[in-house]
Amino acid sequence: MAAAETVVSAPELAAFVERICLAAGVSGETSRLVAVSLVAANVRGVDSHGVQLLPYYLEQIAWGDVNPAATGHVVSEDGSCLLYDGENGVGQAIAEICCGHAVRIARERGMGMVVARESNHFGACAFWAQKMSAAGKIGIVFCTASSMVPPWQGKATRFGTNPICVSVPGGEELPWLLDMATTTVAAGKIYKAGINGHAEIPAGWAMDSEGVSTTSTEAALKGLLMPLGGYKGTGLAMMVEILCSVLSGGAMSTEMGGIRIRGRAMRVSQTFIAIDIKRFLPPEEFAARMDKLIRMVKSAPPARGYEEVLVAGDPEYRMEARRGVEGIPVEAGTWQSLLDAAAKLGVQVPATHA
Amino acid sequence: MAAAETVVSAPELAAFVERICLAAGVSGETSRLVAVSLVAANVRGVDSHGVQLLPYYLEQIAWGDVNPAATGHVVSEDGSCLLYDGENGVGQAIAEICCGHAVRIARERGMGMVVARESNHFGACAFWAQKMSAAGKIGIVFCTASSMVPPWQGKATRFGTNPICVSVPGGEELPWLLDMATTTVAAGKIYKAGINGHAEIPAGWAMDSEGVSTTSTEAALKGLLMPLGGYKGTGLAMMVEILCSVLSGGAMSTEMGGIRIRGRAMRVSQTFIAIDIKRFLPPEEFAARMDKLIRMVKSAPPARGYEEVLVAGDPEYRMEARRGVEGIPVEAGTWQSLLDAAAKLGVQVPATHA
């Protein structure tokens, strides 16, 4: 019987994923990006956006639903605004190019806004926003996704989880990093309650199939994800939809496919905004102000039941520090799917786990 | 005994407010802006941001906490980015100038981002975002506010209601308009439950004074507003704080005053972003796509208990259509406060209500 999980170091896991991608016909640079971006999510503890996505990516390529050779082209660049067509290439390859343009334009003009259409899953938004903040910019990323969330007052899906992500350079503090779906929780949390036999979930997580708020795990599993806080979550999801897919000229709402949907391109749109801080304040002054704000927030006395106040990004940085040392525990099912892919493509398993 | 409410037409109410402002020493142009922006909120049914604010504004001026003569100055303009110092002027006067710059810069460069510090209450964000969308741009407005919301896991306030507002031009459909605080509900909803003797409020609205989620109206009244959906709401509030007050160089978090706080300037920061749609798509194509998205969302079958799916802005547009015809019902207390201000300043009451 297989162990519950296999612990692999981040570099080893990334190298393994890269080899699998290469063997699946993905170019060297794109294979590296896919590997690094997925493993970065695992290191941060965001396993839903880690290597467990790889088997789906490979299926999409095998089915011909993603073109691993395409990297897209610039449709137009006009002032601070750039429109990109991803030509159904690998999402990470497109995001890498678009982030580069956003940072370059921000450097030249103060702000850069790059909107990509005909793209694919690019892993977690955080990876791309962090790339922009590492270049000294405020990085903002929005993306659309497969339709799986109803609009408020509705009972059929019209939006993806449409995340909002912002990464901001700090001084002594780590870059502030928000990466949140516009639903109350990820679908995975409801599946997990079901798998673990919890009959009840907290109010606000989900609706039944009639679109009525429910705390029954069973009803939620057959039902719908709740937009964050109700109608406001739908408002935010639609804001993301507008800034991505309405502006991009690409697929909107239910026109999108998905990484688990065979026979059609995913056709998501993604938006990358970079803001050049020094056009407003000297960067060192801005960094000191970020540190100060973070400390002001953390100085709030903790609510009963908590030991401290955290800011966005903290839990993931702590996990990163731990998994960087201890390695990444890959769940048995995910690990097996990677082994299967490796076997099928004739790829060598990491020596320590062969 | 006074009637429960006084119904006044929008033009009549705006003229009354304008006369009061003029008599209080506010300039002609600023008086008109204050009147028009507050009454616009009432017309839209957002009475919390309507003329009931005027007595607080007048107090701030009388106390010397707002300088009615100041309109601020441009600190710097560099590419798409403009930094403005409001010099503690009336918020509406500052917002009018900043919106104008944002639209101008977007026209010249594709995007304009104007960050104002040392500003004051400017009414509802919607008024300013709508001004930008009326100029054919996507208009985005963020602002900070008096500290009254704890960070998630905390029990002392660190953020304002820090709203997010976006207005987007449509084609046949009305401009899409999101204007939301980053708390689950406004404080007013909890006061209202208390006034009306409801012992229970829905889960997710508030926390008790220890920062623990509560459905007791009494505990909520002594407690704290809940960030939208928990930690995500705090993330959004901090995003707004960063894009406004960290970038502006002005007051942050608990450094801000408030419209009901005597003896200090409010010192809020406000951010206005305009995006020039035609740099991405021809405006008529964008408008057609907005119409299509709105119709796709509204085509979702309604959840049980609802008759239709709405998009952000719909309830307010409906109210606007009604109040434009029927007039604005001003609650007795608010009306009396306007009459008191008018009497004190020697201002004539609207003839139909004298």
mmCIF file of C-alpha atoms in Angstrom, chain B:
data_model
loop_
_atom_site.group_PDB
_atom_site.id
_atom_site.type_symbol
_atom_site.label_atom_id
_atom_site.label_comp_id
_atom_site.label_asym_id
_atom_site.label_seq_id
_atom_site.Cartn_x
_atom_site.Cartn_y
_atom_site.Cartn_z
ATOM 1 C CA MET B 1 -45.924 66.590 15.200
ATOM 2 C CA ALA B 2 -43.772 66.354 12.072
ATOM 3 C CA ALA B 3 -44.601 63.913 9.296
ATOM 4 C CA ALA B 4 -42.470 60.723 9.124
ATOM 5 C CA GLU B 5 -40.911 62.050 5.949
ATOM 6 C CA THR B 6 -40.952 65.061 3.660
ATOM 7 C CA VAL B 7 -41.026 64.404 -0.066
ATOM 8 C CA VAL B 8 -38.917 66.856 -2.054
ATOM 9 C CA SER B 9 -38.088 66.819 -5.761
ATOM 10 C CA ALA B 10 -34.422 66.270 -6.582
ATOM 11 C CA PRO B 11 -33.862 69.712 -8.168
ATOM 12 C CA GLU B 12 -35.600 71.441 -5.263
ATOM 13 C CA LEU B 13 -33.577 69.495 -2.690
ATOM 14 C CA ALA B 14 -30.314 70.155 -4.544
ATOM 15 C CA ALA B 15 -31.063 73.881 -4.744
ATOM 16 C CA PHE B 16 -31.823 73.920 -0.991
ATOM 17 C CA VAL B 17 -28.560 72.142 -0.128
ATOM 18 C CA GLU B 18 -26.637 74.449 -2.454
ATOM 19 C CA ARG B 19 -28.074 77.550 -0.739
ATOM 20 C CA ILE B 20 -27.151 76.177 2.681
ATOM 21 C CA CYS B 21 -23.572 75.481 1.574
ATOM 22 C CA LEU B 22 -23.229 78.945 0.061
ATOM 23 C CA ALA B 23 -24.473 80.505 3.279
ATOM 24 C CA ALA B 24 -21.940 78.406 5.217
ATOM 25 C CA GLY B 25 -19.110 80.007 3.276
ATOM 26 C CA VAL B 26 -18.537 77.344 0.625
ATOM 27 C CA SER B 27 -17.761 78.657 -2.881
ATOM 28 C CA GLY B 28 -20.389 78.565 -5.625
ATOM 29 C CA GLU B 29 -18.857 75.728 -7.628
ATOM 30 C CA THR B 30 -18.144 73.583 -4.575
ATOM 31 C CA SER B 31 -21.607 74.236 -3.142
ATOM 32 C CA ARG B 32 -23.134 73.017 -6.393
ATOM 33 C CA LEU B 33 -20.939 69.872 -6.382
ATOM 34 C CA VAL B 34 -21.815 69.030 -2.781
ATOM 35 C CA ALA B 35 -25.514 69.511 -3.491
ATOM 36 C CA VAL B 36 -25.578 67.546 -6.734
ATOM 37 C CA SER B 37 -23.456 64.653 -5.423
ATOM 38 C CA LEU B 38 -25.427 64.203 -2.199
ATOM 39 C CA VAL B 39 -28.816 64.442 -3.884
ATOM 40 C CA ALA B 40 -27.650 62.000 -6.587
ATOM 41 C CA ALA B 41 -27.122 59.426 -3.823
ATOM 42 C CA ASN B 42 -30.624 60.069 -2.466
ATOM 43 C CA VAL B 43 -32.117 59.718 -5.946
ATOM 44 C CA ARG B 44 -30.366 56.355 -6.257
ATOM 45 C CA GLY B 45 -31.819 55.279 -2.894
ATOM 46 C CA VAL B 46 -28.452 55.390 -1.125
ATOM 47 C CA ASP B 47 -29.718 57.692 1.633
ATOM 48 C CA SER B 48 -26.723 56.928 3.871
ATOM 49 C CA HIS B 49 -24.627 58.987 1.414
ATOM 50 C CA GLY B 50 -27.251 61.624 0.694
ATOM 51 C CA VAL B 51 -28.270 64.900 2.317
ATOM 52 C CA GLN B 52 -28.126 63.382 5.791
ATOM 53 C CA LEU B 53 -24.360 63.972 5.531
ATOM 54 C CA LEU B 54 -24.767 67.736 5.125
ATOM 55 C CA PRO B 55 -25.105 68.603 8.838
ATOM 56 C CA TYR B 56 -21.830 66.762 9.508
ATOM 57 C CA TYR B 57 -20.098 68.623 6.686
ATOM 58 C CA LEU B 58 -21.396 71.920 8.090
ATOM 59 C CA GLU B 59 -20.149 71.054 11.562
ATOM 60 C CA GLN B 60 -16.711 70.199 10.186
ATOM 61 C CA ILE B 61 -16.586 73.608 8.489
ATOM 62 C CA ALA B 62 -17.878 75.429 11.575
ATOM 63 C CA TRP B 63 -15.269 73.681 13.746
ATOM 64 C CA GLY B 64 -12.531 74.672 11.326
ATOM 65 C CA ASP B 65 -11.733 71.016 10.598
ATOM 66 C CA VAL B 66 -12.365 71.419 6.832
ATOM 67 C CA ASN B 67 -11.135 74.404 4.821
ATOM 68 C CA PRO B 68 -14.022 75.312 2.487
ATOM 69 C CA ALA B 69 -11.798 77.655 0.489
ATOM 70 C CA ALA B 70 -9.111 75.065 -0.365
ATOM 71 C CA THR B 71 -9.215 73.026 -3.562
ATOM 72 C CA GLY B 72 -5.708 71.546 -3.367
ATOM 73 C CA HIS B 73 -2.853 71.334 -5.850
ATOM 74 C CA VAL B 74 -1.061 68.868 -8.109
ATOM 75 C CA VAL B 75 2.021 67.553 -6.311
ATOM 76 C CA SER B 76 3.395 65.726 -9.345
ATOM 77 C CA GLU B 77 2.349 64.341 -12.718
ATOM 78 C CA ASP B 78 4.532 61.711 -14.300
ATOM 79 C CA GLY B 79 3.288 59.514 -17.136
ATOM 80 C CA SER B 80 -0.057 57.944 -16.254
ATOM 81 C CA CYS B 81 0.305 58.872 -12.579
ATOM 82 C CA LEU B 82 -0.754 62.040 -10.789
ATOM 83 C CA LEU B 83 -0.405 62.802 -7.082
ATOM 84 C CA TYR B 84 -2.725 65.418 -5.622
ATOM 85 C CA ASP B 85 -2.780 67.189 -2.255
ATOM 86 C CA GLY B 86 -6.297 68.219 -1.314
ATOM 87 C CA GLU B 87 -5.079 70.644 1.364
ATOM 88 C CA ASN B 88 -8.037 69.651 3.561
ATOM 89 C CA GLY B 89 -10.563 71.136 1.120
ATOM 90 C CA VAL B 90 -14.121 69.904 0.603
ATOM 91 C CA GLY B 91 -13.969 66.307 -0.692
ATOM 92 C CA GLN B 92 -16.287 66.942 -3.617
ATOM 93 C CA ALA B 93 -14.162 69.841 -4.879
ATOM 94 C CA ILE B 94 -11.047 67.659 -4.754
ATOM 95 C CA ALA B 95 -12.759 64.660 -6.374
ATOM 96 C CA GLU B 96 -14.086 66.795 -9.222
ATOM 97 C CA ILE B 97 -10.572 68.013 -10.058
ATOM 98 C CA CYS B 98 -9.028 64.543 -9.650
ATOM 99 C CA CYS B 99 -11.663 62.884 -11.878
ATOM 100 C CA GLY B 100 -10.956 65.501 -14.517
ATOM 101 C CA HIS B 101 -7.244 64.719 -14.422
ATOM 102 C CA ALA B 102 -7.840 60.944 -14.525
ATOM 103 C CA VAL B 103 -10.039 61.237 -17.612
ATOM 104 C CA ARG B 104 -7.638 63.660 -19.321
ATOM 105 C CA ILE B 105 -4.604 61.443 -18.662
ATOM 106 C CA ALA B 106 -6.483 58.332 -19.833
ATOM 107 C CA ARG B 107 -7.376 60.176 -23.035
ATOM 108 C CA GLU B 108 -3.745 61.160 -23.554
ATOM 109 C CA ARG B 109 -2.062 57.957 -22.375
ATOM 110 C CA GLY B 110 -4.578 55.112 -22.172
ATOM 111 C CA MET B 111 -4.758 55.027 -18.386
ATOM 112 C CA GLY B 112 -4.838 57.691 -15.732
ATOM 113 C CA MET B 113 -4.347 57.069 -12.025
ATOM 114 C CA VAL B 114 -4.821 59.996 -9.670
ATOM 115 C CA VAL B 115 -4.119 59.560 -5.959
ATOM 116 C CA ALA B 116 -5.259 62.321 -3.593
ATOM 117 C CA ARG B 117 -4.176 62.822 -0.002
ATOM 118 C CA GLU B 118 -5.410 65.282 2.649
ATOM 119 C CA SER B 119 -8.939 64.999 1.297
ATOM 120 C CA ASN B 120 -12.347 64.873 2.942
ATOM 121 C CA HIS B 121 -15.611 62.981 2.594
ATOM 122 C CA PHE B 122 -16.727 63.196 -1.055
ATOM 123 C CA GLY B 123 -20.168 61.560 -0.827
ATOM 124 C CA ALA B 124 -20.669 58.209 -2.557
ATOM 125 C CA CYS B 125 -17.854 56.856 -4.749
ATOM 126 C CA ALA B 126 -20.469 56.066 -7.405
ATOM 127 C CA PHE B 127 -20.891 59.729 -8.344
ATOM 128 C CA TRP B 128 -17.204 60.005 -9.308
ATOM 129 C CA ALA B 129 -16.905 56.665 -11.078
ATOM 130 C CA GLN B 130 -20.036 57.556 -13.053
ATOM 131 C CA LYS B 131 -18.446 60.841 -14.036
ATOM 132 C CA MET B 132 -15.566 58.903 -15.590
ATOM 133 C CA SER B 133 -17.821 56.370 -17.322
ATOM 134 C CA ALA B 134 -19.957 59.219 -18.676
ATOM 135 C CA ALA B 135 -16.726 60.371 -20.348
ATOM 136 C CA GLY B 136 -16.491 56.952 -22.031
ATOM 137 C CA LYS B 137 -13.857 55.518 -19.694
ATOM 138 C CA ILE B 138 -13.932 52.615 -17.265
ATOM 139 C CA GLY B 139 -13.959 54.516 -13.981
ATOM 140 C CA ILE B 140 -12.548 53.005 -10.794
ATOM 141 C CA VAL B 141 -12.634 54.757 -7.418
ATOM 142 C CA PHE B 142 -11.226 53.659 -4.080
ATOM 143 C CA CYS B 143 -11.176 55.618 -0.852
ATOM 144 C CA THR B 144 -10.111 55.255 2.730
ATOM 145 C CA ALA B 145 -12.350 56.239 5.623
ATOM 146 C CA SER B 146 -12.415 56.584 9.399
ATOM 147 C CA SER B 147 -11.126 53.507 11.167
ATOM 148 C CA MET B 148 -14.182 51.438 12.199
ATOM 149 C CA VAL B 149 -13.504 47.870 11.021
ATOM 150 C CA PRO B 150 -11.108 45.434 12.701
ATOM 151 C CA PRO B 151 -8.709 43.353 10.652
ATOM 152 C CA TRP B 152 -9.694 39.670 10.530
ATOM 153 C CA GLN B 153 -8.655 37.932 13.774
ATOM 154 C CA GLY B 154 -8.432 41.303 15.513
ATOM 155 C CA LYS B 155 -10.762 43.126 17.895
ATOM 156 C CA ALA B 156 -9.701 46.758 17.460
ATOM 157 C CA THR B 157 -10.447 48.838 14.377
ATOM 158 C CA ARG B 158 -7.753 49.440 11.792
ATOM 159 C CA PHE B 159 -9.611 50.041 8.517
ATOM 160 C CA GLY B 160 -12.435 52.184 7.233
ATOM 161 C CA THR B 161 -15.248 50.692 5.194
ATOM 162 C CA ASN B 162 -12.767 51.247 2.312
ATOM 163 C CA PRO B 163 -15.102 50.942 -0.675
ATOM 164 C CA ILE B 164 -14.438 49.619 -4.171
ATOM 165 C CA CYS B 165 -16.346 51.299 -6.982
ATOM 166 C CA VAL B 166 -16.344 50.630 -10.730
ATOM 167 C CA SER B 167 -18.528 52.164 -13.423
ATOM 168 C CA VAL B 168 -18.429 50.814 -16.988
ATOM 169 C CA PRO B 169 -20.115 52.318 -20.055
ATOM 170 C CA GLY B 170 -22.702 50.074 -21.680
ATOM 171 C CA GLY B 171 -24.450 50.117 -25.038
ATOM 172 C CA GLU B 172 -28.214 49.619 -24.798
ATOM 173 C CA GLU B 173 -27.845 48.577 -21.168
ATOM 174 C CA LEU B 174 -27.235 51.160 -18.441
ATOM 175 C CA PRO B 175 -23.603 51.574 -17.291
ATOM 176 C CA TRP B 176 -22.670 48.719 -14.991
ATOM 177 C CA LEU B 177 -22.041 50.178 -11.553
ATOM 178 C CA LEU B 178 -20.514 48.503 -8.523
ATOM 179 C CA ASP B 179 -20.136 50.562 -5.342
ATOM 180 C CA MET B 180 -19.485 48.410 -2.307
ATOM 181 C CA ALA B 181 -17.941 48.749 1.120
ATOM 182 C CA THR B 182 -15.506 45.975 1.981
ATOM 183 C CA THR B 183 -17.582 45.039 5.041
ATOM 184 C CA THR B 184 -20.446 42.529 4.760
ATOM 185 C CA VAL B 185 -22.995 45.263 5.478
ATOM 186 C CA ALA B 186 -23.026 48.946 6.376
ATOM 187 C CA ALA B 187 -23.159 49.831 10.082
ATOM 188 C CA GLY B 188 -26.580 51.354 9.378
ATOM 189 C CA LYS B 189 -28.120 47.915 8.845
ATOM 190 C CA ILE B 190 -27.170 46.856 12.357
ATOM 191 C CA TYR B 191 -28.476 50.108 13.888
ATOM 192 C CA LYS B 192 -31.707 49.558 11.955
ATOM 193 C CA ALA B 193 -32.116 46.022 13.373
ATOM 194 C CA GLY B 194 -31.650 47.502 16.843
ATOM 195 C CA ILE B 195 -34.111 50.362 16.318
ATOM 196 C CA ASN B 196 -36.713 47.950 14.964
ATOM 197 C CA GLY B 197 -36.335 45.519 17.865
ATOM 198 C CA HIS B 198 -34.910 42.571 15.895
ATOM 199 C CA ALA B 199 -32.975 40.438 18.407
ATOM 200 C CA GLU B 200 -31.089 38.531 15.709
ATOM 201 C CA ILE B 201 -29.061 39.571 12.677
ATOM 202 C CA PRO B 202 -27.790 37.204 9.949
ATOM 203 C CA ALA B 203 -24.476 35.407 10.466
ATOM 204 C CA GLY B 204 -21.545 37.224 8.889
ATOM 205 C CA TRP B 205 -22.713 40.782 9.551
ATOM 206 C CA ALA B 206 -20.911 41.509 12.776
ATOM 207 C CA MET B 207 -18.665 40.431 15.611
ATOM 208 C CA ASP B 208 -19.004 41.060 19.334
ATOM 209 C CA SER B 209 -16.515 43.248 21.217
ATOM 210 C CA GLU B 210 -14.175 40.257 21.535
ATOM 211 C CA GLY B 211 -14.054 39.897 17.749
ATOM 212 C CA VAL B 212 -16.166 36.731 17.724
ATOM 213 C CA SER B 213 -18.880 36.333 15.054
ATOM 214 C CA THR B 214 -22.335 36.978 16.507
ATOM 215 C CA THR B 215 -25.976 36.961 15.422
ATOM 216 C CA SER B 216 -27.107 38.892 18.513
ATOM 217 C CA THR B 217 -28.119 42.408 17.547
ATOM 218 C CA GLU B 218 -27.288 43.644 21.042
ATOM 219 C CA ALA B 219 -23.777 42.168 20.942
ATOM 220 C CA ALA B 220 -23.277 43.517 17.421
ATOM 221 C CA LEU B 221 -24.289 47.032 18.455
ATOM 222 C CA LYS B 222 -21.543 46.991 21.092
ATOM 223 C CA GLY B 223 -19.226 45.108 18.762
ATOM 224 C CA LEU B 224 -17.558 45.360 15.384
ATOM 225 C CA LEU B 225 -18.446 45.284 11.704
ATOM 226 C CA MET B 226 -17.435 42.057 9.931
ATOM 227 C CA PRO B 227 -15.036 42.348 6.982
ATOM 228 C CA LEU B 228 -16.755 40.995 3.841
ATOM 229 C CA GLY B 229 -16.642 37.211 4.039
ATOM 230 C CA GLY B 230 -14.000 37.298 6.822
ATOM 231 C CA TYR B 231 -10.295 37.440 5.929
ATOM 232 C CA LYS B 232 -10.955 38.226 2.271
ATOM 233 C CA GLY B 233 -12.759 41.435 3.207
ATOM 234 C CA THR B 234 -9.753 42.485 5.258
ATOM 235 C CA GLY B 235 -7.557 41.723 2.259
ATOM 236 C CA LEU B 236 -9.690 43.957 0.038
ATOM 237 C CA ALA B 237 -9.772 46.737 2.655
ATOM 238 C CA MET B 238 -5.988 46.643 2.888
ATOM 239 C CA MET B 239 -5.682 46.660 -0.928
ATOM 240 C CA VAL B 240 -7.749 49.874 -0.915
ATOM 241 C CA GLU B 241 -5.629 51.288 1.919
ATOM 242 C CA ILE B 242 -2.435 50.595 -0.069
ATOM 243 C CA LEU B 243 -3.706 51.991 -3.383
ATOM 244 C CA CYS B 244 -4.989 55.116 -1.609
ATOM 245 C CA SER B 245 -3.182 56.062 1.552
ATOM 246 C CA VAL B 246 0.150 54.244 1.247
ATOM 247 C CA LEU B 247 0.680 55.606 -2.276
ATOM 248 C CA SER B 248 -0.609 59.084 -1.408
ATOM 249 C CA GLY B 249 1.827 59.702 1.410
ATOM 250 C CA GLY B 250 -1.122 60.816 3.577
ATOM 251 C CA ALA B 251 -2.719 59.472 6.758
ATOM 252 C CA MET B 252 -3.067 55.695 7.130
ATOM 253 C CA SER B 253 -5.385 53.460 9.157
ATOM 254 C CA THR B 254 -6.020 54.958 12.611
ATOM 255 C CA GLU B 255 -4.275 58.229 11.685
ATOM 256 C CA MET B 256 -7.476 59.382 9.977
ATOM 257 C CA GLY B 257 -10.180 61.503 11.558
ATOM 258 C CA GLY B 258 -13.838 61.373 10.570
ATOM 259 C CA ILE B 259 -16.863 63.483 9.734
ATOM 260 C CA ARG B 260 -18.160 63.049 13.288
ATOM 261 C CA ILE B 261 -14.774 63.615 14.962
ATOM 262 C CA ARG B 262 -14.106 67.155 16.166
ATOM 263 C CA GLY B 263 -10.783 68.932 16.351
ATOM 264 C CA ARG B 264 -8.798 67.207 13.627
ATOM 265 C CA ALA B 265 -8.787 66.976 9.845
ATOM 266 C CA MET B 266 -10.220 63.807 8.299
ATOM 267 C CA ARG B 267 -7.114 63.274 6.105
ATOM 268 C CA VAL B 268 -8.576 60.560 3.870
ATOM 269 C CA SER B 269 -6.938 59.480 0.630
ATOM 270 C CA GLN B 270 -8.829 58.764 -2.587
ATOM 271 C CA THR B 271 -7.797 57.098 -5.830
ATOM 272 C CA PHE B 272 -9.349 57.640 -9.254
ATOM 273 C CA ILE B 273 -8.413 55.371 -12.170
ATOM 274 C CA ALA B 274 -9.681 55.870 -15.721
ATOM 275 C CA ILE B 275 -9.101 53.344 -18.510
ATOM 276 C CA ASP B 276 -9.467 54.381 -22.141
ATOM 277 C CA ILE B 277 -11.478 51.529 -23.626
ATOM 278 C CA LYS B 278 -10.614 52.262 -27.256
ATOM 279 C CA ARG B 279 -6.955 51.371 -26.647
ATOM 280 C CA PHE B 280 -8.178 47.778 -26.368
ATOM 281 C CA LEU B 281 -11.332 47.556 -28.499
ATOM 282 C CA PRO B 282 -13.482 49.915 -30.585
ATOM 283 C CA PRO B 283 -15.880 51.465 -28.028
ATOM 284 C CA GLU B 284 -18.968 50.234 -29.900
ATOM 285 C CA GLU B 285 -17.645 46.659 -29.839
ATOM 286 C CA PHE B 286 -16.914 46.995 -26.124
ATOM 287 C CA ALA B 287 -20.431 48.365 -25.519
ATOM 288 C CA ALA B 288 -21.996 45.470 -27.415
ATOM 289 C CA ARG B 289 -19.927 43.027 -25.375
ATOM 290 C CA MET B 290 -21.019 44.675 -22.113
ATOM 291 C CA ASP B 291 -24.650 44.351 -23.213
ATOM 292 C CA LYS B 292 -24.058 40.700 -24.075
ATOM 293 C CA LEU B 293 -22.406 39.914 -20.730
ATOM 294 C CA ILE B 294 -25.166 41.649 -18.773
ATOM 295 C CA ARG B 295 -27.770 39.632 -20.693
ATOM 296 C CA MET B 296 -25.873 36.360 -20.206
ATOM 297 C CA VAL B 297 -25.779 36.965 -16.452
ATOM 298 C CA LYS B 298 -29.448 37.934 -16.304
ATOM 299 C CA SER B 299 -30.425 34.842 -18.305
ATOM 300 C CA ALA B 300 -29.536 32.630 -15.304
ATOM 301 C CA PRO B 301 -32.727 31.126 -13.874
ATOM 302 C CA PRO B 302 -33.545 32.796 -10.552
ATOM 303 C CA ALA B 303 -32.846 31.048 -7.265
ATOM 304 C CA ARG B 304 -35.853 29.961 -5.203
ATOM 305 C CA GLY B 305 -37.324 33.034 -3.572
ATOM 306 C CA TYR B 306 -36.276 35.445 -6.310
ATOM 307 C CA GLU B 307 -37.986 36.521 -9.499
ATOM 308 C CA GLU B 308 -34.982 37.632 -11.495
ATOM 309 C CA VAL B 309 -31.222 37.993 -11.538
ATOM 310 C CA LEU B 310 -29.932 41.554 -11.272
ATOM 311 C CA VAL B 311 -26.519 43.034 -11.972
ATOM 312 C CA ALA B 312 -24.736 45.641 -9.860
ATOM 313 C CA GLY B 313 -26.430 49.019 -10.192
ATOM 314 C CA ASP B 314 -29.883 47.687 -11.122
ATOM 315 C CA PRO B 315 -31.624 48.323 -7.787
ATOM 316 C CA GLU B 316 -30.310 51.885 -7.736
ATOM 317 C CA TYR B 317 -31.291 52.595 -11.353
ATOM 318 C CA ARG B 318 -34.814 51.433 -10.549
ATOM 319 C CA MET B 319 -34.959 53.669 -7.527
ATOM 320 C CA GLU B 320 -33.590 56.535 -9.622
ATOM 321 C CA ALA B 321 -36.377 56.095 -12.156
ATOM 322 C CA ARG B 322 -38.953 56.192 -9.350
ATOM 323 C CA ARG B 323 -37.544 59.017 -7.269
ATOM 324 C CA GLY B 324 -36.945 61.096 -10.390
ATOM 325 C CA VAL B 325 -40.729 61.131 -10.803
ATOM 326 C CA GLU B 326 -42.018 60.845 -7.250
ATOM 327 C CA GLY B 327 -39.369 62.900 -5.480
ATOM 328 C CA ILE B 328 -37.135 61.999 -2.572
ATOM 329 C CA PRO B 329 -38.661 61.041 0.784
ATOM 330 C CA VAL B 330 -36.419 62.726 3.357
ATOM 331 C CA GLU B 331 -36.752 61.211 6.827
ATOM 332 C CA ALA B 332 -38.079 63.495 9.556
ATOM 333 C CA GLY B 333 -34.846 63.712 11.514
ATOM 334 C CA THR B 334 -32.778 64.526 8.453
ATOM 335 C CA TRP B 335 -35.310 67.073 7.216
ATOM 336 C CA GLN B 336 -35.339 68.784 10.610
ATOM 337 C CA SER B 337 -31.543 68.993 10.609
ATOM 338 C CA LEU B 338 -31.694 70.719 7.205
ATOM 339 C CA LEU B 339 -34.368 73.118 8.466
ATOM 340 C CA ASP B 340 -32.227 73.875 11.528
ATOM 341 C CA ALA B 341 -29.175 74.561 9.365
ATOM 342 C CA ALA B 342 -31.266 76.774 7.084
ATOM 343 C CA ALA B 343 -32.687 78.740 10.018
ATOM 344 C CA LYS B 344 -29.267 79.223 11.557
ATOM 345 C CA LEU B 345 -27.754 80.432 8.285
ATOM 346 C CA GLY B 346 -30.791 82.466 7.208
ATOM 347 C CA VAL B 347 -31.472 80.271 4.167
ATOM 348 C CA GLN B 348 -34.870 80.075 2.516
ATOM 349 C CA VAL B 349 -36.689 76.726 2.778
ATOM 350 C CA PRO B 350 -38.113 75.347 -0.528
ATOM 351 C CA ALA B 351 -41.366 77.218 -1.136
ATOM 352 C CA THR B 352 -43.464 74.037 -1.263
ATOM 353 C CA HIS B 353 -42.233 73.010 2.188
ATOM 354 C CA ALA B 354 -41.894 76.315 3.991
#
